[in-house]
mmCIF file of C-alpha atoms in Angstrom:
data_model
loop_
_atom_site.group_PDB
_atom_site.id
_atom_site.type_symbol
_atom_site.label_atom_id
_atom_site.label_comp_id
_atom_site.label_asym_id
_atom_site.label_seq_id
_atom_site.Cartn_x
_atom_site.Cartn_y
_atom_site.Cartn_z
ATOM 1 C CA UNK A 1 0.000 0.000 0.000
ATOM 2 C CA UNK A 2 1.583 2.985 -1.019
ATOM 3 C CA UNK A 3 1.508 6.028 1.694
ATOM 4 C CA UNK A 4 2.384 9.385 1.335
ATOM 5 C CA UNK A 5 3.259 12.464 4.168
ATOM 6 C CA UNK A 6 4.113 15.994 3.753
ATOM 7 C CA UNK A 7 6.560 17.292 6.297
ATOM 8 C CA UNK A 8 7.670 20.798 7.271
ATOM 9 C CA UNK A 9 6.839 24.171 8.369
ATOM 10 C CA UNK A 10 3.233 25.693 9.065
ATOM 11 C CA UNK A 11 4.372 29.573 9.016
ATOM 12 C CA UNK A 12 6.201 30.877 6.776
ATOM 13 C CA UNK A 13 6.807 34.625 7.018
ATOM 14 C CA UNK A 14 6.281 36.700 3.685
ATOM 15 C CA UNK A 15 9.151 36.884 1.110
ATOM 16 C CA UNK A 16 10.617 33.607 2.672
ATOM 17 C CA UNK A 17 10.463 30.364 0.650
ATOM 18 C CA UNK A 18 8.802 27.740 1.722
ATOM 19 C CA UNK A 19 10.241 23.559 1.905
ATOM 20 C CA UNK A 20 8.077 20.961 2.001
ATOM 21 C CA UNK A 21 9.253 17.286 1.802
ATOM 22 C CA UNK A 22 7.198 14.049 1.030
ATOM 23 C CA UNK A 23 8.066 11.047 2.639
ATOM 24 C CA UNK A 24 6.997 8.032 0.567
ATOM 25 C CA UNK A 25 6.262 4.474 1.290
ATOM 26 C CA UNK A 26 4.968 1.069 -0.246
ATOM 27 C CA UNK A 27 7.029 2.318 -3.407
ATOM 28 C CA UNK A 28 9.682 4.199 -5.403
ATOM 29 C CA UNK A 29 10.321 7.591 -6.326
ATOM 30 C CA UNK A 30 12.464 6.440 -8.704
ATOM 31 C CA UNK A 31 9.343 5.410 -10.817
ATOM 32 C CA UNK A 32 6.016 6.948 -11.672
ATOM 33 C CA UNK A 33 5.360 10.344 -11.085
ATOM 34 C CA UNK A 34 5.160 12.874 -8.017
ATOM 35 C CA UNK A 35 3.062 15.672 -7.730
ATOM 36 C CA UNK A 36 2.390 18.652 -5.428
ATOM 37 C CA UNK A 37 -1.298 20.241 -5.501
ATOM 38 C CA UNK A 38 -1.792 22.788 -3.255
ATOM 39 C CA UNK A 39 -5.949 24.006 -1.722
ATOM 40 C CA UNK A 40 -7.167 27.268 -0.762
ATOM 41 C CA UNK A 41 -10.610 28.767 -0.368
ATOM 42 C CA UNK A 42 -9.923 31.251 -2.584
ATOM 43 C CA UNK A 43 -8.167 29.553 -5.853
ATOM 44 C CA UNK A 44 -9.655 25.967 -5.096
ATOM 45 C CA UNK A 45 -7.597 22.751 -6.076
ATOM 46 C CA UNK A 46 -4.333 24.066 -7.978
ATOM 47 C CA UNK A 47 -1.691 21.893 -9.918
ATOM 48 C CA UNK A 48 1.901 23.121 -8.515
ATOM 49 C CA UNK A 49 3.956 20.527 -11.034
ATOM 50 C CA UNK A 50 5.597 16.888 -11.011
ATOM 51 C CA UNK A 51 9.066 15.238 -10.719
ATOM 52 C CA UNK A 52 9.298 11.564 -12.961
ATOM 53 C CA UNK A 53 12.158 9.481 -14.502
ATOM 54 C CA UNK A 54 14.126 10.506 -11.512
ATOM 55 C CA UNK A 55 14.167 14.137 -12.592
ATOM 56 C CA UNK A 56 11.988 15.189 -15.353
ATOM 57 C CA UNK A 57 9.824 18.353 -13.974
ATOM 58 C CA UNK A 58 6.649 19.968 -15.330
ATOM 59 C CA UNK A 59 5.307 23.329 -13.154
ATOM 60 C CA UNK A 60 2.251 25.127 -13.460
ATOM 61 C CA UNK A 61 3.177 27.652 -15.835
ATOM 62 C CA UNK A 62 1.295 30.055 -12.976
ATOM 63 C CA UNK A 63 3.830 29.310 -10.601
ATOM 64 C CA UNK A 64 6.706 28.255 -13.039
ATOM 65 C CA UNK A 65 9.086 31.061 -11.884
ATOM 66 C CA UNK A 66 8.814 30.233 -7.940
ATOM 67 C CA UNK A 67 9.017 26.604 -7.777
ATOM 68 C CA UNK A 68 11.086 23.696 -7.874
ATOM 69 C CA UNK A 69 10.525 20.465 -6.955
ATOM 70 C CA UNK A 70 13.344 17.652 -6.178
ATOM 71 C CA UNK A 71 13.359 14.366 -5.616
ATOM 72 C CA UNK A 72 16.156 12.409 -2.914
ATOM 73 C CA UNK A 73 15.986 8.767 -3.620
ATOM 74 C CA UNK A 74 18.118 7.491 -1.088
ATOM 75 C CA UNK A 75 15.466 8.936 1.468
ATOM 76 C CA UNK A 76 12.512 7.605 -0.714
ATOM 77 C CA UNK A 77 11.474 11.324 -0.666
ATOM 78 C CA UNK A 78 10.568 14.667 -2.668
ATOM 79 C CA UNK A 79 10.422 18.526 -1.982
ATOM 80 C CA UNK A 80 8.699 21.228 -3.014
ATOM 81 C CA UNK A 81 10.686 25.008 -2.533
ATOM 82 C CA UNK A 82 8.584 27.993 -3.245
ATOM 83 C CA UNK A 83 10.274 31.083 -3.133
ATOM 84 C CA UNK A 84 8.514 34.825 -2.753
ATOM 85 C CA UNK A 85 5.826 33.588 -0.702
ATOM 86 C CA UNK A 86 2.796 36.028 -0.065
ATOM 87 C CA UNK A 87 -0.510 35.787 1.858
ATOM 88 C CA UNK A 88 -1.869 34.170 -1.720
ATOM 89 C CA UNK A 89 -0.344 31.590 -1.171
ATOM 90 C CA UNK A 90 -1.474 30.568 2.297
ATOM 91 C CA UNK A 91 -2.870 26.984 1.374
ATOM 92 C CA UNK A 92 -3.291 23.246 2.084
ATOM 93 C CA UNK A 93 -0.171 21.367 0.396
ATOM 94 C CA UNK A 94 -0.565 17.744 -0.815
ATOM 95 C CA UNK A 95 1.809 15.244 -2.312
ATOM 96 C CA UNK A 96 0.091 12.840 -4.565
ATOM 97 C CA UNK A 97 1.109 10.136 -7.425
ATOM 98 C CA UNK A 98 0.612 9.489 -10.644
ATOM 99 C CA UNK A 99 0.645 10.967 -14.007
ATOM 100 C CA UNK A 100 -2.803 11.884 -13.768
ATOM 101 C CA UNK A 101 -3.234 11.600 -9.973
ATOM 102 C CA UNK A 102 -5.499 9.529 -8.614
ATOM 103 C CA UNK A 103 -5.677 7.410 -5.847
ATOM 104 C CA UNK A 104 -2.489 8.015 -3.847
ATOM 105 C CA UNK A 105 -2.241 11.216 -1.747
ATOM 106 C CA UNK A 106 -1.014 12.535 0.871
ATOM 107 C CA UNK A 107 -3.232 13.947 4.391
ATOM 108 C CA UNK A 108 -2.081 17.274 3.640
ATOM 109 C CA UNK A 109 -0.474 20.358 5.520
ATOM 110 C CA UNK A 110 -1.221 23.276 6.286
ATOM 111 C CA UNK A 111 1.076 26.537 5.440
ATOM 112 C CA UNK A 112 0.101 29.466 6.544
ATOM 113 C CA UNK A 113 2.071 32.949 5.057
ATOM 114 C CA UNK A 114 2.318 35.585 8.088
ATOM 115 C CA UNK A 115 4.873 37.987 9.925
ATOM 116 C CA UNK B 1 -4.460 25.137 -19.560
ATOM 117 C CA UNK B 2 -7.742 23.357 -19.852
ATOM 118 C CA UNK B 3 -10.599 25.207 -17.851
ATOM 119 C CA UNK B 4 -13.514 22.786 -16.015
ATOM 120 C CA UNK B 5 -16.582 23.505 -15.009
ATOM 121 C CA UNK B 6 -19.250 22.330 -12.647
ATOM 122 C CA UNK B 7 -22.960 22.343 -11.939
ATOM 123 C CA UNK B 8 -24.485 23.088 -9.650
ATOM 124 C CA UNK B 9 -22.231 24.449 -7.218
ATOM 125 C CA UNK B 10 -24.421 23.136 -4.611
ATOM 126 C CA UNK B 11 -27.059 20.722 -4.050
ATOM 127 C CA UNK B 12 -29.631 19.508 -1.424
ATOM 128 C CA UNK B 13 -31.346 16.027 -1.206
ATOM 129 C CA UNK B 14 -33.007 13.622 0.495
ATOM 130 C CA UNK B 15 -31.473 10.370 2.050
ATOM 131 C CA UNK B 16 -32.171 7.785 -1.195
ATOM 132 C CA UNK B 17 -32.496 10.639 -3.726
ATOM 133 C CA UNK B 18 -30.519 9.938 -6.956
ATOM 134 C CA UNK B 19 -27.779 12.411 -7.334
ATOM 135 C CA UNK B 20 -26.448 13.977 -10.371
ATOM 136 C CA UNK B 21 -23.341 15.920 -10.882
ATOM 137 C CA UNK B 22 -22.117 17.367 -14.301
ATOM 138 C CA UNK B 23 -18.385 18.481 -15.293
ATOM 139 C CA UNK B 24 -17.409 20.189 -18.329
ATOM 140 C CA UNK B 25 -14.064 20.629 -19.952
ATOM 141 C CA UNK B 26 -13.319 23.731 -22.222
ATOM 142 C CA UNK B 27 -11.888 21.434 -24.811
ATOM 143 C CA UNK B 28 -11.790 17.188 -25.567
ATOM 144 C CA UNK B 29 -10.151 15.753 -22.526
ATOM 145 C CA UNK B 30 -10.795 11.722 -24.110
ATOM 146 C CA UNK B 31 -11.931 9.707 -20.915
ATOM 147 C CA UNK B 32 -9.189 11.401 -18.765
ATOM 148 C CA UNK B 33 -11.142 12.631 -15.887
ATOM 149 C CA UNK B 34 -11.320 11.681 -12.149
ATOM 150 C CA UNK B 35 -14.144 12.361 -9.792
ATOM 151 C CA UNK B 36 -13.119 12.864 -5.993
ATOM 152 C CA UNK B 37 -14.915 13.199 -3.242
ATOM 153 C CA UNK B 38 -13.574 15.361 -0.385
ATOM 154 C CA UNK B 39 -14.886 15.492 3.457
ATOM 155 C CA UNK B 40 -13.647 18.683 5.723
ATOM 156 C CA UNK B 41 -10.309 18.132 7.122
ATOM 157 C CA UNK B 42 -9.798 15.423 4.335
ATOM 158 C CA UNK B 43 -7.688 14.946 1.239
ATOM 159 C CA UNK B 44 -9.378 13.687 -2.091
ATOM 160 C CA UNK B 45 -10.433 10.520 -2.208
ATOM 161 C CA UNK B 46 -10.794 9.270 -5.742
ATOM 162 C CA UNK B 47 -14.232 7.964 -6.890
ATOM 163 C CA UNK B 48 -13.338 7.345 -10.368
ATOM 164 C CA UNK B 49 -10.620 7.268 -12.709
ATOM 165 C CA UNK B 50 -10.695 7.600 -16.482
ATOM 166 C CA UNK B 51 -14.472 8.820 -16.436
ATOM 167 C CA UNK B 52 -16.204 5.353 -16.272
ATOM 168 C CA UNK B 53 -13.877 3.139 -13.749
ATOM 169 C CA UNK B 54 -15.153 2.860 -10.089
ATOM 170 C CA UNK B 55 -12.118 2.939 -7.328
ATOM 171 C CA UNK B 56 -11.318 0.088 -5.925
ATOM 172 C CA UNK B 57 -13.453 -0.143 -2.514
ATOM 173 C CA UNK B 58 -15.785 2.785 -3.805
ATOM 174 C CA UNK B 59 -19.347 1.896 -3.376
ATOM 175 C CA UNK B 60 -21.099 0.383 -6.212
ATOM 176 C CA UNK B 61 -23.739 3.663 -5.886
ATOM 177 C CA UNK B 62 -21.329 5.830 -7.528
ATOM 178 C CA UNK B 63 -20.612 5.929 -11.005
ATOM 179 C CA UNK B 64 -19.738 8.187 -13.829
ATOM 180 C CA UNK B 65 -20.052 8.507 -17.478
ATOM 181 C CA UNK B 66 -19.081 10.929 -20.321
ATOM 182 C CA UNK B 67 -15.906 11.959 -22.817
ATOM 183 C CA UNK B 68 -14.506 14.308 -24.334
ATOM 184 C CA UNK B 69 -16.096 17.169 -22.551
ATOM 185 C CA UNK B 70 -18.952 15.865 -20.498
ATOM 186 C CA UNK B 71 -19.361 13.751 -17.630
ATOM 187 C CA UNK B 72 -21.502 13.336 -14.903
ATOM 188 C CA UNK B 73 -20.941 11.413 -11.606
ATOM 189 C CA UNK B 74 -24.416 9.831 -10.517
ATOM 190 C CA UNK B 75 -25.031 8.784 -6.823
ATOM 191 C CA UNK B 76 -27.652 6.202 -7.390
ATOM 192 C CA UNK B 77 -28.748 6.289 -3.645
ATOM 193 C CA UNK B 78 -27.941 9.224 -1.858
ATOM 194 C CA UNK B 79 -26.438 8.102 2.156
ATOM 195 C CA UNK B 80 -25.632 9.918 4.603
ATOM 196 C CA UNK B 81 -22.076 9.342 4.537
ATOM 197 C CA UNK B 82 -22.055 11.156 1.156
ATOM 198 C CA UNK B 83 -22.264 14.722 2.512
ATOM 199 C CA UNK B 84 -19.040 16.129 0.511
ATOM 200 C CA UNK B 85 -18.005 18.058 -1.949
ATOM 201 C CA UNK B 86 -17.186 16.462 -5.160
ATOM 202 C CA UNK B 87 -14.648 17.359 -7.901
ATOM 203 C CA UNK B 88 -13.587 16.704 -11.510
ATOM 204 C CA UNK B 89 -10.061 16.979 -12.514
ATOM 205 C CA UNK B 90 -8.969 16.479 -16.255
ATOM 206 C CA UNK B 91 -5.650 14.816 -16.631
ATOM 207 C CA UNK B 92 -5.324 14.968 -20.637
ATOM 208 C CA UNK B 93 -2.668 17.772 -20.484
ATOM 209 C CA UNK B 94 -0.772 19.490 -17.762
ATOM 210 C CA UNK B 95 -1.331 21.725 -16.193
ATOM 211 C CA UNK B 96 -3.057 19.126 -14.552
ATOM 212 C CA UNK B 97 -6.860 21.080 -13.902
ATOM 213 C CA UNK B 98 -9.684 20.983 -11.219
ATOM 214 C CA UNK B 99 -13.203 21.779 -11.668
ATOM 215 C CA UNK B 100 -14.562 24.421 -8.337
ATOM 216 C CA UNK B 101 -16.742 21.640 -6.910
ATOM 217 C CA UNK B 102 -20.447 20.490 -5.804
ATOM 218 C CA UNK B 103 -21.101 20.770 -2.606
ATOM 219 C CA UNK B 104 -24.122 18.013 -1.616
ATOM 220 C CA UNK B 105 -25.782 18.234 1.686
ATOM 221 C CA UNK B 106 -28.856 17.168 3.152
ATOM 222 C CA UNK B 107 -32.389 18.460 2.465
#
């Protein structure tokens, strides 16, 4: 069964960048695809991007200039750093698999932008 | 980027009331569309996968049909349990899309 869990800070103060790391179980990150989608009230469900083939990314071009996301195989594990952060981007973060999501995500974390 | 749509935006109903749900994509999206259901506090839990295929473990009340731009997600029996709010999501071409969701609740 595979199991995913965000990890890392809940405030972030403005301008900062934000790290996020998901810690993956029951498989590989060195197959299938990785994905961070992020929730707010005010912009719904949002596509951030996805790590595959061990390094391959595709961002949201909305968010292309801010992001990166990173993958660690010897930890079984992937990030998420998003610089610049503002109030807008105050959101529920979740890690997820597959090419087209799905079935595999992550319980989610909160990260909340304030001084 | 592909744009989806719901309707309604929110809907009440009666315990045992058939429930239907509609999603449209602004262009073809083939059969590549999930259906989630999310509960507050929750993450997604996927419903159905490539517009037609019940989830593994999903309750045989759900069910969806449709491609290239519309699909609907039918709840054959409304339960209690079901009190959510349901999305779409188009996976044809990144970035990967969302539709705003249906929020059902009871009557």
């Amino acid at each position: 069964q595979v199991q995913l869990q965000e990890s890392g800070p809940g405030l972030v103060k403005p301008s900062e960048t934000l790290s996020l790391t998901c810690s993956v179980s029951g498989g590989s990150v060195s197959t299938n695809y990785w994905n961070w989608i992020r929730q707010s009230p005010n912009k719904g469900l949002e596509w951030i991007g996805f790590i595959y083939d061990t390094g391959s990314t595709v961002y949201n071009p909305s968010l292309k200039s801010r992001v990166t996301i990173s993958v660690d195989m010897s930890k079984n594990q992937f990030s998420l750093r998003l610089n610049s952060m503002t109030a807008a981007d105050t959101a529920v973060y979740y890690c997820a698999r597959g090419q087209q999501l799905g079935r595999y995500w992550g319980q989610g974390i909160l990260v909340t932008v304030s001084s | 980027d592909i744009q989806m749509t719901q309707s309604p935006s929110s809907l009440s109903a009666s315990v045992g009331d058939r429930v239907t749900i509609t999603c449209r994509a602004s262009h073809s999206i083939a059969s590549y569309l999930n259906w989630y259901q999310q509960k507050p506090g929750k993450a997604p839990k996927v419903l159905i996968f490539a517009a037609t295929n019940l989830q593994s473990g999903v309750p045989s009340r759900f069910s969806g049909s449709g491609s290239g731009t519309d699909f609907t997600l039918t709840i054959s029996s409304l339960q209690p349990e079901d009190l959510a709010t349901y999305y779409c999501q188009q996976g044809y071409s990144t970035p990967l899309t969302f539709g705003p969701g249906t929020k059902v609740d009871l009557k």
